C-alpha cells in the first residue's frame, strides 16, 4: 500500500461532524472519521485541491489515535476523495467521484442495511482487510491474464485450492491435496453438486433435528429423502439414525457447532458416526460453517481430520470469514469421489468464476485473512456478550441464554413447558429479526425460543433490539401462563 504523506501544511482544524446522521453508530474510529471527512468534502466545506492537515494535527483535534487518521486518509485516497503528493502532503481531490454524493452507502464495514440487529448471516470485515483486498483485486486486474479468457478447471484455480489446503491443515488439522479441493459458490451449491454425483433419486439422507432448515430443503428439492435425526447435548444421536434409516446413503451434520443449538458433537458420537458411514458405505457432509470463530480455546479438530477424508466431505465458505458477496465456498473430497464430482460440476455449470479467486488466494497467503479473523473475532465476542447479558437482564428470568463458545449466533429459550406461540408473539411484537427456534425442527417436539445473530451488527443496535425482544418475551410469558395451568 502506498505510504501516505502526513506533513501537509493544510488547515489546522477541519469542520468535522463526528456525531451526525451520516456516522455509523458503533463503527471504528477510523471509519467514523472517514465518513465525517467524506461528508465534509461532499458538502463543500473544503474545496477541491485544498490541503488537509497533518495526521498528528487531526489526531489532536479529534482525540483519535494517529493510526486511525492515517487509515481514514488512506481510504479517502483509495476511494478518490483525496490525493497524496510525496513530500508535500494530502489534498482534497481536484475532482470528486460521482459516487461521493452518497458517501454513507460506500462504507466498507458491512452491516447489512436491510436487515436489523439480531438477523443471521451478517458479517463484519475490518477496514484494513478491505484495503488489502482492494489492492489485491487491483493488482490482479492490472495483470489480467489469459486464464479469464477460456473455460477453466471445474474445481477452480489451483492457486486458491493450494492456499485453502494450507489453511485447512493449519486451522482445522485436515491434511488434503489441492486436487481434493473444489471451489463452489457456497454450502448449498456444494450439496447440490456432490449429492448429485454420489446419490440416486430417493436415496435417504440423515439431517439433524433441529438443524439448518435451508440445507434440509435443498436436499429434499434435489430429490432425496431427508431423515430427521434428533440432537442432544452430545450432538446427532447416531443410534436413532440407525433405527430410522440404517441404509441411508449420506448424513448432513454440523459437528463443531451444531446449528442451531450450538452443541459440539462428542468424540464418542463422532467415532460412532464414522463407524456407521463405513459400515453403510455412506458419506458424511461436514458443514464447518463457523469454526474459525471460537472464543474459548483452540478450534476442535474437524470430523474430516479424524476420518482423513475417507468418508467425510468437508464444506467451508468465505461468506462468514470475509463477506457473503464473494460467493466463494469450497469442499474437500475423498480421493475416490474426485472424478465423479468433477464431472458433475462440469455438467452443472462448467467451472467457478475466476476473477476473485486470485485476490482471495492473496488474502490467505499474505496473512491478511488471518489478521482480519483475529480482529473481527474480538468484535464478535463483544457483540455476543452484549446480546447474552442484555437478554438475561432484560427478560427477568423469562429467557435462558447459554453463552456459546463458538459461532455467530446464540439461542435464547423459554422454559420447555411454555407453548412455542409465546416466542412467535414476542418476536412479532418486537419486530425482531433472527429465527424462531421452532422453525428449525422437522419432526421432534419444538422448543420455544429464538435463534439470534450477533455478527455484523453494531453493539448499540444489538442492545436496543435485545431489550425490546426481552420485554416482549416477558409479556408473552405472562399471557401463556394461565392457559398452560388450565
Tab-separated table of C-alpha atoms in Angstrom:
chain	number	residue	atom	x	y	z
A	1	UNK	CA	0.000	0.000	0.000
A	2	UNK	CA	1.244	3.493	-0.837
A	3	UNK	CA	2.677	5.312	2.149
A	4	UNK	CA	0.568	8.394	2.782
A	5	UNK	CA	2.402	11.678	3.315
A	6	UNK	CA	1.202	13.303	6.518
A	7	UNK	CA	3.157	16.545	6.556
A	8	UNK	CA	0.586	18.644	4.725
A	9	UNK	CA	0.598	22.311	5.881
A	10	UNK	CA	-3.183	22.488	5.373
A	11	UNK	CA	-5.933	23.627	7.710
A	12	UNK	CA	-5.063	23.413	11.375
A	13	UNK	CA	-8.664	22.452	12.190
A	14	UNK	CA	-11.344	20.877	9.997
A	15	UNK	CA	-15.133	21.459	10.234
A	16	UNK	CA	-15.859	17.830	11.053
A	17	UNK	CA	-19.186	16.469	12.303
A	18	UNK	CA	-18.425	13.187	14.082
A	19	UNK	CA	-21.919	12.684	15.509
A	20	UNK	CA	-24.277	13.418	12.629
A	21	UNK	CA	-26.719	11.060	10.873
A	22	UNK	CA	-24.041	10.180	8.320
A	23	UNK	CA	-21.971	8.433	11.025
A	24	UNK	CA	-22.456	4.685	11.639
A	25	UNK	CA	-23.035	4.087	15.388
A	26	UNK	CA	-20.558	1.672	16.913
A	27	UNK	CA	-18.150	1.793	13.952
A	28	UNK	CA	-14.384	2.093	14.453
A	29	UNK	CA	-12.728	5.474	14.942
A	30	UNK	CA	-11.108	5.263	11.507
A	31	UNK	CA	-14.416	4.512	9.800
A	32	UNK	CA	-16.306	7.294	11.595
A	33	UNK	CA	-13.538	9.745	10.724
A	34	UNK	CA	-13.631	8.589	7.098
A	35	UNK	CA	-17.404	9.174	6.972
A	36	UNK	CA	-17.017	12.639	8.540
A	37	UNK	CA	-14.296	13.585	6.072
A	38	UNK	CA	-16.420	12.371	3.134
A	39	UNK	CA	-19.375	14.417	4.354
A	40	UNK	CA	-17.180	17.477	4.771
A	41	UNK	CA	-15.754	17.127	1.237
A	42	UNK	CA	-19.089	16.398	-0.459
A	43	UNK	CA	-20.857	19.276	1.288
A	44	UNK	CA	-18.205	21.717	0.057
A	45	UNK	CA	-16.836	22.706	3.476
A	46	UNK	CA	-13.414	22.185	1.965
A	47	UNK	CA	-12.642	22.870	-1.681
A	48	UNK	CA	-11.106	20.615	-4.351
A	49	UNK	CA	-7.312	20.842	-4.217
A	50	UNK	CA	-7.313	22.246	-0.678
A	51	UNK	CA	-4.675	20.710	1.640
A	52	UNK	CA	-5.714	18.552	4.588
A	53	UNK	CA	-3.965	18.876	7.955
A	54	UNK	CA	-1.134	16.563	9.038
A	55	UNK	CA	-2.278	13.354	10.672
A	56	UNK	CA	-0.874	14.388	14.036
A	57	UNK	CA	-2.800	17.665	13.918
A	58	UNK	CA	-6.073	15.918	13.019
A	59	UNK	CA	-5.481	13.289	15.703
A	60	UNK	CA	-5.103	16.074	18.251
A	61	UNK	CA	-8.292	17.780	17.025
A	62	UNK	CA	-10.432	14.614	17.095
A	63	UNK	CA	-8.875	12.771	20.020
A	64	UNK	CA	-8.381	9.702	17.805
A	65	UNK	CA	-5.132	7.780	17.522
A	66	UNK	CA	-2.855	8.799	14.675
A	67	UNK	CA	-3.202	5.313	13.151
A	68	UNK	CA	-6.954	5.908	12.814
A	69	UNK	CA	-6.314	9.190	10.998
A	70	UNK	CA	-3.774	7.588	8.639
A	71	UNK	CA	-6.240	4.773	7.888
A	72	UNK	CA	-9.018	7.285	7.139
A	73	UNK	CA	-6.704	9.252	4.833
A	74	UNK	CA	-5.689	6.031	3.040
A	75	UNK	CA	-9.337	5.228	2.373
A	76	UNK	CA	-10.024	8.743	1.130
A	77	UNK	CA	-7.210	8.358	-1.371
A	78	UNK	CA	-8.206	4.824	-2.389
A	79	UNK	CA	-11.818	5.958	-2.984
A	80	UNK	CA	-10.800	9.053	-4.939
A	81	UNK	CA	-11.741	11.750	-2.416
A	82	UNK	CA	-8.151	12.824	-1.789
A	83	UNK	CA	-4.725	12.590	-3.363
A	84	UNK	CA	-1.240	12.487	-1.891
A	85	UNK	CA	1.998	14.015	-3.108
A	86	UNK	CA	5.231	12.720	-1.643
A	87	UNK	CA	6.990	15.471	0.296
A	88	UNK	CA	4.011	17.793	0.021
A	89	UNK	CA	1.044	16.272	1.799
A	90	UNK	CA	-2.554	15.123	1.385
A	91	UNK	CA	-5.084	17.205	-0.558
A	92	UNK	CA	-8.773	17.086	-1.386
A	93	UNK	CA	-9.065	15.565	-4.867
A	94	UNK	CA	-9.355	18.018	-7.734
A	95	UNK	CA	-12.406	16.084	-8.984
A	96	UNK	CA	-14.711	14.331	-6.517
A	97	UNK	CA	-16.025	10.885	-7.567
A	98	UNK	CA	-19.676	10.915	-8.611
A	99	UNK	CA	-20.403	8.224	-6.023
A	100	UNK	CA	-19.367	10.725	-3.370
A	101	UNK	CA	-22.880	12.134	-3.404
A	102	UNK	CA	-23.805	9.179	-1.165
A	103	UNK	CA	-20.721	8.531	0.999
A	104	UNK	CA	-22.579	6.563	3.594
A	105	UNK	CA	-23.506	3.880	1.059
A	106	UNK	CA	-19.852	3.391	0.136
A	107	UNK	CA	-18.851	2.235	3.617
A	108	UNK	CA	-16.908	-0.991	3.788
A	109	UNK	CA	-17.656	-2.046	7.324
A	110	UNK	CA	-20.660	-4.039	6.282
A	111	UNK	CA	-23.727	-4.059	8.445
A	112	UNK	CA	-26.454	-5.228	6.083
A	113	UNK	CA	-28.778	-2.201	5.808
A	114	UNK	CA	-31.935	-4.141	5.009
A	115	UNK	CA	-31.549	-6.466	7.990
A	116	UNK	CA	-31.936	-5.378	11.564
A	117	UNK	CA	-29.814	-6.281	14.529
A	118	UNK	CA	-30.180	-9.973	15.532
A	119	UNK	CA	-30.503	-11.095	11.889
A	120	UNK	CA	-28.421	-14.135	10.965
A	121	UNK	CA	-25.924	-14.215	8.106
A	122	UNK	CA	-24.477	-10.709	8.555
A	123	UNK	CA	-20.720	-10.169	8.716
A	124	UNK	CA	-18.138	-7.544	9.527
A	125	UNK	CA	-14.854	-7.078	7.697
A	126	UNK	CA	-12.051	-4.998	9.122
A	127	UNK	CA	-11.161	-1.832	7.184
A	128	UNK	CA	-7.554	-2.899	6.811
A	129	UNK	CA	-8.670	-6.196	5.287
A	130	UNK	CA	-10.846	-4.330	2.787
A	131	UNK	CA	-7.907	-2.128	1.833
A	132	UNK	CA	-5.706	-5.177	1.309
A	133	UNK	CA	-8.415	-6.942	-0.679
A	134	UNK	CA	-8.971	-3.874	-2.844
A	135	UNK	CA	-5.226	-3.710	-3.521
A	136	UNK	CA	-5.092	-7.404	-4.404
A	137	UNK	CA	-8.071	-7.101	-6.764
A	138	UNK	CA	-6.480	-4.080	-8.418
A	139	UNK	CA	-3.193	-5.859	-8.871
A	140	UNK	CA	-4.916	-8.899	-10.368
A	141	UNK	CA	-6.892	-6.726	-12.768
A	142	UNK	CA	-3.745	-4.911	-13.887
A	143	UNK	CA	-2.162	-8.307	-14.555
A	144	UNK	CA	-5.289	-9.618	-16.304
A	145	UNK	CA	-4.285	-12.875	-17.970
A	146	UNK	CA	-5.475	-15.483	-20.419
A	147	UNK	CA	-6.889	-17.676	-17.630
A	148	UNK	CA	-10.005	-15.458	-17.699
A	149	UNK	CA	-10.470	-15.892	-21.447
A	150	UNK	CA	-11.309	-19.594	-21.588
A	151	UNK	CA	-13.103	-22.275	-19.587
A	152	UNK	CA	-11.038	-23.442	-16.650
A	153	UNK	CA	-10.748	-26.361	-14.264
A	154	UNK	CA	-14.210	-27.341	-12.933
A	155	UNK	CA	-12.653	-27.388	-9.466
A	156	UNK	CA	-11.406	-23.784	-9.683
A	157	UNK	CA	-7.945	-22.247	-9.776
A	158	UNK	CA	-5.125	-24.359	-8.392
A	159	UNK	CA	-3.592	-21.306	-6.721
A	160	UNK	CA	-6.591	-20.802	-4.461
A	161	UNK	CA	-7.030	-24.536	-3.889
A	162	UNK	CA	-3.406	-24.738	-2.681
A	163	UNK	CA	-3.988	-21.803	-0.320
A	164	UNK	CA	-7.171	-23.414	1.053
A	165	UNK	CA	-5.404	-26.750	1.585
A	166	UNK	CA	-2.685	-24.963	3.588
A	167	UNK	CA	-5.322	-23.145	5.633
A	168	UNK	CA	-7.254	-26.339	6.408
A	169	UNK	CA	-4.089	-28.054	7.626
A	170	UNK	CA	-3.096	-25.235	9.971
A	171	UNK	CA	-6.566	-24.232	11.166
A	172	UNK	CA	-8.546	-27.475	11.160
A	173	UNK	CA	-5.990	-30.288	11.291
A	174	UNK	CA	-7.170	-31.503	7.898
A	175	UNK	CA	-4.476	-32.755	5.529
A	176	UNK	CA	-5.535	-32.925	1.897
A	177	UNK	CA	-4.089	-32.497	-1.558
A	178	UNK	CA	-5.171	-29.399	-3.527
A	179	UNK	CA	-6.601	-31.809	-6.113
A	180	UNK	CA	-9.180	-32.797	-3.465
A	181	UNK	CA	-10.419	-29.201	-3.149
A	182	UNK	CA	-13.281	-27.903	-5.285
A	183	UNK	CA	-14.433	-24.282	-5.292
A	184	UNK	CA	-18.173	-23.583	-5.270
A	185	UNK	CA	-20.448	-20.616	-4.626
A	186	UNK	CA	-21.289	-21.838	-1.124
A	187	UNK	CA	-22.567	-24.686	1.024
A	188	UNK	CA	-25.875	-25.216	-0.774
A	189	UNK	CA	-24.110	-25.258	-4.135
A	190	UNK	CA	-21.677	-27.841	-2.770
A	191	UNK	CA	-24.550	-30.020	-1.592
A	192	UNK	CA	-26.243	-29.925	-4.984
A	193	UNK	CA	-23.078	-30.821	-6.881
A	194	UNK	CA	-21.768	-33.573	-4.628
A	195	UNK	CA	-25.094	-35.194	-3.786
A	196	UNK	CA	-25.915	-35.292	-7.489
A	197	UNK	CA	-22.630	-37.080	-8.156
A	198	UNK	CA	-22.878	-39.770	-5.467
A	199	UNK	CA	-26.586	-40.434	-4.775
A	200	UNK	CA	-29.626	-41.645	-6.663
A	201	UNK	CA	-33.079	-40.114	-6.527
A	202	UNK	CA	-34.984	-41.194	-3.390
A	203	UNK	CA	-31.808	-42.144	-1.507
A	204	UNK	CA	-32.080	-41.254	2.169
A	205	UNK	CA	-30.017	-38.579	3.916
A	206	UNK	CA	-29.785	-38.108	7.678
A	207	UNK	CA	-30.350	-34.478	8.777
A	208	UNK	CA	-30.043	-33.056	12.286
A	209	UNK	CA	-33.324	-32.267	14.057
A	210	UNK	CA	-33.325	-29.404	14.903
A	211	UNK	CA	-30.997	-28.356	12.118
A	212	UNK	CA	-30.321	-25.930	9.316
A	213	UNK	CA	-33.683	-25.826	7.502
A	214	UNK	CA	-32.340	-24.338	4.271
A	215	UNK	CA	-29.908	-27.233	3.810
A	216	UNK	CA	-32.698	-29.681	4.603
A	217	UNK	CA	-34.936	-28.096	1.960
A	218	UNK	CA	-32.114	-28.109	-0.597
A	219	UNK	CA	-31.522	-31.822	-0.070
A	220	UNK	CA	-35.237	-32.544	-0.447
A	221	UNK	CA	-35.573	-30.376	-3.569
A	222	UNK	CA	-32.764	-32.353	-5.182
A	223	UNK	CA	-34.975	-35.442	-4.934
A	224	UNK	CA	-33.509	-37.133	-1.849
A	225	UNK	CA	-35.470	-38.254	1.214
A	226	UNK	CA	-34.433	-36.420	4.358
A	227	UNK	CA	-34.472	-38.414	7.601
A	228	UNK	CA	-34.707	-36.181	10.717
A	229	UNK	CA	-32.353	-37.469	13.431
A	230	UNK	CA	-32.681	-35.957	16.946
A	231	UNK	CA	-29.869	-33.954	18.516
A	232	UNK	CA	-28.984	-33.949	22.211
A	233	UNK	CA	-26.170	-32.449	24.304
A	234	UNK	CA	-23.620	-34.691	22.549
A	235	UNK	CA	-24.790	-33.931	19.019
A	236	UNK	CA	-26.538	-36.124	16.461
A	237	UNK	CA	-27.962	-39.297	18.046
A	238	UNK	CA	-26.402	-41.852	15.732
A	239	UNK	CA	-28.319	-44.742	17.306
A	240	UNK	CA	-31.607	-43.018	16.444
A	241	UNK	CA	-30.409	-42.572	12.875
A	242	UNK	CA	-29.521	-46.256	12.624
A	243	UNK	CA	-33.012	-47.150	13.804
A	244	UNK	CA	-34.793	-44.748	11.452
A	245	UNK	CA	-32.727	-45.360	8.301
A	246	UNK	CA	-29.771	-47.730	8.734
A	247	UNK	CA	-29.129	-47.853	4.984
A	248	UNK	CA	-29.155	-44.099	4.387
A	249	UNK	CA	-26.555	-43.056	1.836
A	250	UNK	CA	-25.425	-39.796	3.461
A	251	UNK	CA	-25.643	-37.626	6.564
A	252	UNK	CA	-25.518	-33.829	6.796
A	253	UNK	CA	-24.109	-32.603	10.129
A	254	UNK	CA	-22.660	-29.505	11.827
A	255	UNK	CA	-20.444	-31.250	14.411
A	256	UNK	CA	-18.172	-28.417	15.592
A	257	UNK	CA	-21.014	-26.028	16.433
A	258	UNK	CA	-24.411	-27.576	15.833
A	259	UNK	CA	-26.931	-25.331	14.159
A	260	UNK	CA	-28.975	-24.086	15.905
A	261	UNK	CA	-28.388	-25.490	19.412
A	262	UNK	CA	-24.657	-24.794	19.479
A	263	UNK	CA	-23.588	-28.132	20.999
A	264	UNK	CA	-20.348	-29.836	19.974
A	265	UNK	CA	-20.513	-33.424	18.833
A	266	UNK	CA	-18.678	-35.527	21.415
A	267	UNK	CA	-15.775	-37.724	20.390
A	268	UNK	CA	-17.703	-40.979	21.053
A	269	UNK	CA	-20.506	-39.726	18.776
A	270	UNK	CA	-18.026	-38.695	16.087
A	271	UNK	CA	-16.455	-42.134	16.073
A	272	UNK	CA	-19.894	-43.760	16.123
A	273	UNK	CA	-20.968	-41.677	13.107
A	274	UNK	CA	-17.823	-42.592	11.177
A	275	UNK	CA	-18.300	-46.276	12.034
A	276	UNK	CA	-21.837	-46.140	10.653
A	277	UNK	CA	-20.649	-44.440	7.446
A	278	UNK	CA	-18.006	-47.121	6.842
A	279	UNK	CA	-20.416	-49.974	7.549
A	280	UNK	CA	-23.220	-48.493	5.431
A	281	UNK	CA	-20.970	-47.327	2.599
A	282	UNK	CA	-22.350	-43.831	3.218
A	283	UNK	CA	-20.761	-40.380	3.191
A	284	UNK	CA	-20.913	-37.644	5.837
A	285	UNK	CA	-21.228	-33.988	4.819
A	286	UNK	CA	-19.459	-31.897	7.459
A	287	UNK	CA	-20.666	-28.291	7.341
A	288	UNK	CA	-17.946	-26.395	9.220
A	289	UNK	CA	-19.598	-23.042	8.671
A	290	UNK	CA	-18.226	-21.042	11.623
A	291	UNK	CA	-15.312	-22.997	13.087
A	292	UNK	CA	-12.970	-20.006	12.722
A	293	UNK	CA	-14.981	-18.102	15.312
A	294	UNK	CA	-14.125	-19.881	18.544
A	295	UNK	CA	-13.832	-17.654	21.608
A	296	UNK	CA	-12.571	-20.083	24.252
A	297	UNK	CA	-9.585	-22.235	23.337
A	298	UNK	CA	-8.472	-23.612	20.000
A	299	UNK	CA	-10.997	-24.936	17.452
A	300	UNK	CA	-11.790	-28.637	17.680
A	301	UNK	CA	-10.310	-30.946	15.077
A	302	UNK	CA	-12.664	-31.380	12.173
A	303	UNK	CA	-14.560	-34.605	11.599
A	304	UNK	CA	-12.806	-34.851	8.235
A	305	UNK	CA	-9.446	-34.563	10.013
A	306	UNK	CA	-10.283	-37.549	12.196
A	307	UNK	CA	-11.558	-39.501	9.203
A	308	UNK	CA	-8.662	-38.408	6.953
A	309	UNK	CA	-11.156	-37.721	4.170
A	310	UNK	CA	-12.217	-41.300	3.673
A	311	UNK	CA	-15.969	-40.986	4.215
A	312	UNK	CA	-16.313	-37.285	5.078
A	313	UNK	CA	-16.907	-34.438	2.636
A	314	UNK	CA	-15.746	-31.228	4.301
A	315	UNK	CA	-17.577	-27.981	3.421
A	316	UNK	CA	-16.434	-24.432	4.144
A	317	UNK	CA	-17.121	-20.923	2.892
A	318	UNK	CA	-15.671	-17.421	2.857
A	319	UNK	CA	-19.134	-15.933	3.412
A	320	UNK	CA	-18.541	-15.649	7.159
A	321	UNK	CA	-14.765	-15.172	7.241
A	322	UNK	CA	-14.683	-12.456	4.564
A	323	UNK	CA	-18.115	-11.463	3.216
A	324	UNK	CA	-21.131	-13.167	1.582
A	325	UNK	CA	-20.884	-11.099	-1.603
A	326	UNK	CA	-17.794	-13.052	-2.654
A	327	UNK	CA	-19.934	-16.154	-3.269
A	328	UNK	CA	-16.922	-18.413	-2.830
A	329	UNK	CA	-17.162	-21.661	-0.890
A	330	UNK	CA	-15.246	-24.894	-1.122
A	331	UNK	CA	-15.263	-28.560	-0.257
A	332	UNK	CA	-12.569	-31.161	0.405
A	333	UNK	CA	-13.375	-34.510	-1.189
A	334	UNK	CA	-12.336	-38.116	-0.586
A	335	UNK	CA	-9.995	-39.160	-3.398
A	336	UNK	CA	-12.463	-41.773	-4.657
A	337	UNK	CA	-15.022	-39.027	-5.384
A	338	UNK	CA	-12.821	-36.551	-7.245
A	339	UNK	CA	-13.567	-37.876	-10.736
A	340	UNK	CA	-17.337	-38.205	-10.351
A	341	UNK	CA	-17.763	-34.866	-8.576
A	342	UNK	CA	-15.574	-33.023	-11.081
A	343	UNK	CA	-17.634	-34.452	-13.932
A	344	UNK	CA	-20.859	-33.449	-12.174
A	345	UNK	CA	-19.557	-29.912	-11.711
A	346	UNK	CA	-18.569	-29.643	-15.367
A	347	UNK	CA	-22.075	-30.741	-16.396
A	348	UNK	CA	-23.795	-28.365	-13.979
A	349	UNK	CA	-22.097	-25.004	-14.542
A	350	UNK	CA	-18.738	-25.731	-16.187
A	351	UNK	CA	-16.410	-24.081	-13.623
A	352	UNK	CA	-16.373	-21.370	-10.951
A	353	UNK	CA	-15.846	-17.651	-11.607
A	354	UNK	CA	-12.142	-16.840	-11.835
A	355	UNK	CA	-11.898	-13.100	-11.303
A	356	UNK	CA	-11.840	-13.034	-7.493
A	357	UNK	CA	-10.001	-16.312	-6.902
A	358	UNK	CA	-6.551	-14.761	-7.155
A	359	UNK	CA	-7.373	-11.961	-4.718
A	360	UNK	CA	-8.727	-14.439	-2.167
A	361	UNK	CA	-5.572	-16.530	-2.565
A	362	UNK	CA	-3.542	-13.376	-1.920
A	363	UNK	CA	-5.552	-12.736	1.251
A	364	UNK	CA	-4.794	-16.227	2.529
A	365	UNK	CA	-1.134	-16.268	1.528
A	366	UNK	CA	-0.292	-12.755	2.757
A	367	UNK	CA	-1.645	-13.198	6.280
A	368	UNK	CA	-4.370	-10.589	5.718
A	369	UNK	CA	-7.059	-13.264	6.072
A	370	UNK	CA	-5.748	-14.435	9.452
A	371	UNK	CA	-5.302	-10.858	10.663
A	372	UNK	CA	-8.894	-9.998	9.732
A	373	UNK	CA	-10.175	-13.064	11.599
A	374	UNK	CA	-8.239	-12.078	14.694
A	375	UNK	CA	-9.668	-8.573	14.687
A	376	UNK	CA	-13.300	-9.417	13.937
A	377	UNK	CA	-13.239	-12.296	16.418
A	378	UNK	CA	-12.765	-9.715	19.177
A	379	UNK	CA	-15.711	-7.701	17.850
A	380	UNK	CA	-17.945	-10.756	17.716
A	381	UNK	CA	-17.032	-11.766	21.253
A	382	UNK	CA	-18.038	-8.292	22.433
A	383	UNK	CA	-21.288	-8.486	20.470
A	384	UNK	CA	-22.039	-11.988	21.800
A	385	UNK	CA	-21.530	-10.876	25.391
A	386	UNK	CA	-23.658	-7.753	24.930
A	387	UNK	CA	-26.523	-9.771	23.450
A	388	UNK	CA	-26.434	-12.503	26.098
A	389	UNK	CA	-26.134	-10.090	29.022
A	390	UNK	CA	-28.923	-7.839	27.751
A	391	UNK	CA	-31.333	-10.712	27.144
A	392	UNK	CA	-30.641	-12.257	30.555
A	393	UNK	CA	-31.045	-8.970	32.425
A	394	UNK	CA	-33.975	-7.524	30.496
A	395	UNK	CA	-36.051	-10.719	30.311
A	396	UNK	CA	-36.138	-11.016	34.113
A	397	UNK	CA	-35.916	-14.803	34.035
A	398	UNK	CA	-38.288	-15.320	31.100
A	399	UNK	CA	-35.425	-16.457	28.848
A	400	UNK	CA	-32.465	-18.774	29.347
A	401	UNK	CA	-29.447	-17.693	27.308
A	402	UNK	CA	-26.487	-20.111	27.211
A	403	UNK	CA	-23.386	-18.260	26.003
A	404	UNK	CA	-21.823	-20.142	23.071
A	405	UNK	CA	-18.059	-20.675	22.986
A	406	UNK	CA	-18.096	-20.549	19.191
A	407	UNK	CA	-20.093	-19.248	16.292
A	408	UNK	CA	-22.061	-16.220	15.164
A	409	UNK	CA	-25.432	-16.839	16.804
A	410	UNK	CA	-26.936	-17.838	20.126
A	411	UNK	CA	-30.173	-19.437	21.265
A	412	UNK	CA	-32.492	-17.786	23.798
A	413	UNK	CA	-35.134	-20.168	25.179
A	414	UNK	CA	-38.265	-20.129	27.228
A	415	UNK	CA	-38.859	-22.957	29.659
A	416	UNK	CA	-39.637	-26.111	27.593
A	417	UNK	CA	-43.121	-26.264	29.111
A	418	UNK	CA	-44.067	-22.932	27.509
A	419	UNK	CA	-46.010	-23.158	24.236
A	420	UNK	CA	-43.996	-22.101	21.139
A	421	UNK	CA	-46.678	-19.478	20.401
A	422	UNK	CA	-45.091	-17.335	23.137
A	423	UNK	CA	-41.930	-16.966	21.065
A	424	UNK	CA	-43.943	-16.251	17.929
A	425	UNK	CA	-45.919	-13.477	19.625
A	426	UNK	CA	-42.849	-11.938	21.243
A	427	UNK	CA	-40.889	-11.863	18.008
A	428	UNK	CA	-43.759	-10.293	16.071
A	429	UNK	CA	-44.462	-7.698	18.747
A	430	UNK	CA	-40.791	-6.741	18.992
A	431	UNK	CA	-40.335	-6.613	15.232
A	432	UNK	CA	-37.216	-8.678	15.813
A	433	UNK	CA	-35.000	-10.295	13.216
A	434	UNK	CA	-33.474	-13.733	13.728
A	435	UNK	CA	-35.341	-17.021	13.600
A	436	UNK	CA	-37.853	-18.813	15.746
A	437	UNK	CA	-36.197	-21.885	17.249
A	438	UNK	CA	-39.315	-23.894	16.417
A	439	UNK	CA	-38.749	-23.270	12.697
A	440	UNK	CA	-35.538	-25.316	12.759
A	441	UNK	CA	-37.339	-28.526	13.788
A	442	UNK	CA	-38.589	-31.118	11.315
A	443	UNK	CA	-40.199	-33.818	13.451
A	444	UNK	CA	-39.045	-33.549	17.067
A	445	UNK	CA	-41.113	-31.523	19.525
A	446	UNK	CA	-40.091	-27.866	19.002
A	447	UNK	CA	-38.642	-25.891	21.873
A	448	UNK	CA	-39.901	-22.312	22.351
A	449	UNK	CA	-37.233	-19.708	21.764
A	450	UNK	CA	-35.185	-17.698	19.305
A	451	UNK	CA	-32.069	-18.120	17.143
A	452	UNK	CA	-30.373	-14.720	17.159
A	453	UNK	CA	-27.358	-13.466	15.209
A	454	UNK	CA	-24.800	-11.142	16.751
A	455	UNK	CA	-22.186	-10.899	13.989
A	456	UNK	CA	-22.074	-7.901	11.676
A	457	UNK	CA	-24.182	-5.677	13.945
A	458	UNK	CA	-23.157	-2.628	15.962
A	459	UNK	CA	-23.341	-3.308	19.702
A	460	UNK	CA	-25.696	-0.358	20.426
A	461	UNK	CA	-28.155	-1.727	17.848
A	462	UNK	CA	-27.915	-5.195	19.370
A	463	UNK	CA	-28.645	-3.872	22.853
A	464	UNK	CA	-31.721	-1.915	21.736
A	465	UNK	CA	-33.134	-4.859	19.785
A	466	UNK	CA	-32.406	-7.323	22.600
A	467	UNK	CA	-34.092	-5.119	25.202
A	468	UNK	CA	-37.196	-4.863	23.025
A	469	UNK	CA	-37.331	-8.618	22.416
A	470	UNK	CA	-36.761	-9.407	26.115
A	471	UNK	CA	-39.568	-7.033	27.111
A	472	UNK	CA	-41.995	-8.683	24.702
A	473	UNK	CA	-40.844	-12.125	25.912
A	474	UNK	CA	-41.847	-11.176	29.469
A	475	UNK	CA	-45.247	-10.008	28.243
A	476	UNK	CA	-45.816	-13.127	26.135
A	477	UNK	CA	-44.860	-15.396	29.036
A	478	UNK	CA	-47.454	-13.737	31.296
A	479	UNK	CA	-50.099	-14.293	28.615
A	480	UNK	CA	-49.469	-18.011	28.186
A	481	UNK	CA	-49.063	-18.955	31.865
A	482	UNK	CA	-52.795	-19.043	32.755
A	483	UNK	CA	-53.579	-21.129	29.672
A	484	UNK	CA	-50.745	-23.518	30.494
A	485	UNK	CA	-52.034	-24.056	34.049
A	486	UNK	CA	-55.553	-24.616	32.762
